[in-house]
Coordinates of C-alpha atoms in Angstrom, one line a residue:
M1 CA -15.3 114.8 54.6
R2 CA -12.5 114.0 57.1
S3 CA -11.9 110.6 55.7
L4 CA -11.3 111.9 52.2
R5 CA -9.1 114.7 53.5
D6 CA -6.9 112.2 55.4
L7 CA -6.7 110.0 52.2
Y8 CA -5.6 112.8 49.9
T9 CA -3.2 114.5 52.2
Q10 CA -1.0 111.3 52.0
I11 CA -0.4 112.0 48.3
P12 CA 2.8 113.9 47.5
Q13 CA 1.9 117.2 45.8
D14 CA 5.0 117.5 43.7
D15 CA 8.1 115.6 42.6
D16 CA 10.7 118.1 43.9
K17 CA 12.0 115.7 46.6
L18 CA 11.8 112.5 44.6
K19 CA 15.0 110.5 44.5
R20 CA 16.3 108.2 41.8
F21 CA 15.2 104.6 42.4
G22 CA 18.1 102.5 43.7
S23 CA 20.4 105.4 44.4
E24 CA 20.5 104.7 48.1
V25 CA 21.8 101.2 47.7
F26 CA 25.3 102.6 47.4
L27 CA 25.1 104.7 50.6
N28 CA 25.5 103.8 54.2
R29 CA 22.7 104.4 56.7
D30 CA 24.1 107.8 57.5
G31 CA 23.9 108.9 53.9
T32 CA 27.7 108.8 53.2
S33 CA 29.3 107.0 50.3
L34 CA 30.6 103.5 50.9
V35 CA 34.1 104.6 49.9
D36 CA 36.3 106.3 52.4
S37 CA 38.1 109.5 52.2
T38 CA 41.1 107.9 50.5
G39 CA 39.0 106.5 47.8
S40 CA 39.5 102.9 48.8
R41 CA 37.1 100.4 50.2
D42 CA 37.9 96.8 51.2
M43 CA 34.9 94.8 50.0
P44 CA 34.9 91.3 51.6
A45 CA 34.3 88.6 49.0
D46 CA 31.0 86.9 49.8
L47 CA 31.6 83.9 47.5
P48 CA 33.1 80.6 48.7
V49 CA 36.4 79.3 47.3
G50 CA 35.2 76.2 45.6
P51 CA 37.2 73.4 43.9
D52 CA 36.7 75.2 40.6
Y53 CA 38.6 78.3 41.7
V54 CA 41.5 79.0 39.2
L55 CA 44.8 79.6 40.9
G56 CA 47.1 82.5 39.8
P57 CA 50.3 84.3 40.9
G58 CA 49.8 85.7 44.4
D59 CA 47.5 83.1 45.8
G60 CA 48.6 81.5 49.1
L61 CA 48.1 77.8 49.6
T62 CA 48.0 75.8 52.8
I63 CA 49.1 72.2 52.2
N64 CA 48.4 69.6 54.9
L65 CA 50.1 66.2 54.6
W66 CA 49.3 63.0 56.4
G67 CA 50.0 59.3 55.9
G68 CA 53.7 58.6 55.2
V69 CA 54.5 62.1 56.7
S70 CA 52.7 64.5 58.9
Q71 CA 53.4 68.1 57.9
S72 CA 51.6 71.4 57.2
F73 CA 53.1 74.4 55.3
T74 CA 52.1 77.4 53.3
R75 CA 53.3 78.2 49.8
F76 CA 52.6 81.3 47.6
V77 CA 52.3 81.0 43.9
D78 CA 55.2 83.0 42.4
P79 CA 55.1 85.3 39.4
E80 CA 56.0 82.3 37.2
G81 CA 53.0 80.4 38.5
K82 CA 55.0 77.9 40.5
I83 CA 55.2 76.7 44.1
I84 CA 58.2 74.9 45.7
L85 CA 57.4 71.6 47.4
P86 CA 59.6 69.9 50.0
E87 CA 61.8 67.3 48.3
A88 CA 59.7 67.5 45.1
G89 CA 60.9 70.9 43.8
A90 CA 59.0 73.3 41.7
L91 CA 55.5 72.6 40.4
V92 CA 53.4 74.8 38.1
V93 CA 49.9 75.4 39.5
A94 CA 48.8 78.7 38.0
G95 CA 45.9 78.2 35.6
L96 CA 44.8 75.0 37.3
T97 CA 41.7 74.7 39.4
L98 CA 42.1 74.1 43.1
Q99 CA 41.0 70.5 42.7
H100 CA 43.4 69.8 39.9
A101 CA 46.2 71.5 41.7
Q102 CA 45.6 69.3 44.7
L103 CA 45.8 66.1 42.6
N104 CA 49.1 67.3 41.0
I105 CA 50.6 68.2 44.4
E106 CA 49.7 64.9 45.9
R107 CA 51.0 63.0 42.9
A108 CA 54.3 64.9 43.0
L109 CA 54.7 64.3 46.8
K110 CA 53.9 60.6 46.5
E111 CA 57.1 60.2 44.5
Q112 CA 59.1 61.4 47.5
F113 CA 57.0 60.2 50.5
H114 CA 55.5 56.8 50.9
N115 CA 51.7 56.6 51.1
V116 CA 51.3 60.4 51.6
Q117 CA 48.0 62.2 51.1
A118 CA 47.5 65.9 50.7
D119 CA 44.8 68.5 51.3
V120 CA 45.1 71.9 49.7
S121 CA 43.2 75.0 50.8
I122 CA 43.4 78.7 50.1
A123 CA 45.4 80.6 52.8
R124 CA 45.2 84.0 51.0
L125 CA 43.5 85.2 47.9
R126 CA 45.4 87.2 45.3
S127 CA 44.3 90.7 44.4
V128 CA 43.6 91.9 40.9
R129 CA 43.6 95.4 39.5
V130 CA 40.5 96.5 37.7
Y131 CA 39.3 99.9 36.4
V132 CA 35.9 101.5 37.0
V133 CA 35.2 104.4 34.7
G134 CA 32.4 106.5 33.4
D135 CA 29.8 108.2 35.5
V136 CA 30.7 106.7 38.9
Q137 CA 31.4 108.5 42.2
R138 CA 35.2 107.7 42.2
P139 CA 36.5 106.4 38.9
G140 CA 39.9 104.9 38.9
A141 CA 41.9 101.7 39.4
Y142 CA 41.0 99.4 42.3
E143 CA 42.7 96.4 43.9
V144 CA 40.0 93.8 44.6
S145 CA 40.0 90.2 45.6
S146 CA 40.2 87.6 42.8
L147 CA 36.8 86.4 43.9
S148 CA 35.2 89.8 43.3
T149 CA 32.4 90.4 40.9
P150 CA 31.5 93.5 38.9
L151 CA 29.1 94.4 41.7
N152 CA 31.9 94.4 44.3
A153 CA 34.0 96.7 42.2
L154 CA 31.0 99.0 41.6
Y155 CA 30.5 99.3 45.3
A156 CA 34.2 100.0 45.8
A157 CA 33.8 102.9 43.4
G158 CA 30.8 104.3 45.3
G159 CA 28.2 103.4 42.6
P160 CA 26.9 105.5 39.8
T161 CA 26.7 109.3 40.1
G162 CA 23.4 111.2 39.8
I163 CA 23.7 111.1 36.1
G164 CA 25.2 107.6 35.8
S165 CA 23.0 104.8 34.5
L166 CA 21.5 102.1 36.8
R167 CA 20.2 100.2 33.8
I168 CA 23.5 99.6 31.9
V169 CA 26.8 98.5 33.4
R170 CA 29.3 97.2 30.8
H171 CA 32.1 94.8 31.7
Y172 CA 35.0 94.8 29.3
R173 CA 38.0 92.5 29.1
G174 CA 40.3 94.4 26.7
A175 CA 38.2 95.4 23.8
Q176 CA 35.8 92.5 24.3
L177 CA 32.4 93.2 25.9
I178 CA 32.0 90.4 28.5
R179 CA 28.5 91.3 29.8
E180 CA 26.1 94.2 30.0
T181 CA 24.1 94.2 33.2
D182 CA 20.9 95.9 34.3
L183 CA 21.1 96.9 38.0
Y184 CA 17.3 96.9 38.2
D185 CA 17.5 93.1 38.1
F186 CA 19.5 93.3 41.3
L187 CA 17.5 96.1 43.0
L188 CA 14.1 94.5 42.3
H189 CA 14.8 90.8 42.2
G190 CA 18.1 90.3 44.0
V191 CA 19.8 88.9 40.8
R192 CA 23.5 89.6 41.4
M193 CA 26.3 90.1 38.9
D194 CA 28.0 86.9 39.8
G195 CA 28.1 85.3 36.4
E196 CA 31.6 86.4 35.7
R197 CA 34.4 87.1 38.2
L198 CA 36.8 89.9 37.6
Q199 CA 40.3 89.4 36.1
S200 CA 43.3 91.7 36.3
G201 CA 42.9 94.5 33.7
D202 CA 39.1 94.3 33.4
T203 CA 37.1 97.5 33.0
L204 CA 33.7 98.4 34.2
L205 CA 32.0 101.3 32.3
V206 CA 28.9 103.1 33.6
P207 CA 27.5 105.3 30.8
P208 CA 25.2 108.3 31.3
A209 CA 21.6 107.5 32.3
G210 CA 19.0 107.3 29.5
S211 CA 15.5 108.8 29.6
Q212 CA 13.9 109.0 33.0
V213 CA 10.3 109.3 34.3
A214 CA 9.1 110.6 37.7
V215 CA 6.3 108.5 39.2
F216 CA 4.5 109.9 42.3
G217 CA 1.2 110.0 44.0
M218 CA -0.7 106.9 45.1
V219 CA 2.1 104.4 44.3
K220 CA 4.2 102.2 46.6
R221 CA 7.5 103.4 45.3
P222 CA 7.4 107.1 44.3
A223 CA 10.7 107.8 42.6
I224 CA 12.5 108.7 39.4
Y225 CA 12.9 105.7 37.2
E226 CA 15.3 105.2 34.3
L227 CA 13.8 103.8 31.1
K228 CA 15.5 101.2 28.9
G229 CA 14.5 100.4 25.4

C-alpha cells in the first residue's frame, strides 16, 4: 500500500551517517569550529557583574563622586591588590566584593572630602589563565574573562573531540576536584555550568567517552548517545 510505503521510507535504513548527540553545539552554522585559526576565541561573558563580584588584580574601576566634590576617575587594581585614591592614598580592594569595596572607598574619601558619596562600577574585567586539557579540539592555556564559567572555556577550546566525553567534564583547582558536570543536562534541559566561576590556574579535563549506543529508526532524535553509569 502506498501509505505504508511512504511511512517506512522515512525510517533510516542504517546508522552509518548518525552523529553524536550534542556534537554540533560546538560548531558554527557553516560547520566550522568556534575557535579561529590562531586557536583563540573571545567569548563574551554573558553574566552580569553584581555586587557580589570579587575584585582582583587587573580589574578596572570607575569611581564617580558627588556631594562635597564632583569627580569621576578610573583606577586599576595593581598586582598588590591596591588602588590609589585622590588625597586618600592607597586602599586594598582585592579580595573584597564590589559592594564592600564601594563602602570602603566611600569611607576613605569621606575623611578627605566633606559629605562625599561614591558609586563604583566595573570599567574593565581582569582576565584569568585557565587550562583545558584532555580530549578537546584545541587543548592548551586560555585567557578568559574573570566572569567566565567552565562552559565558556570549553567553547573557547572548541568542545570535545569525536572521542571526548559529553557526559563528564571535570573542573579542578589545583589537585581539588571542584565539580564534575554532565553536558547532557545543558543540551537537554539548558542547565548551564554557572555554579562556579573560573579562577586563574583552574583546569578543565575532558576524559574519553564511555560506552555509546546508536539509536535510529522511528525516534525523534536518531543519534549516537553516550551512556553514563
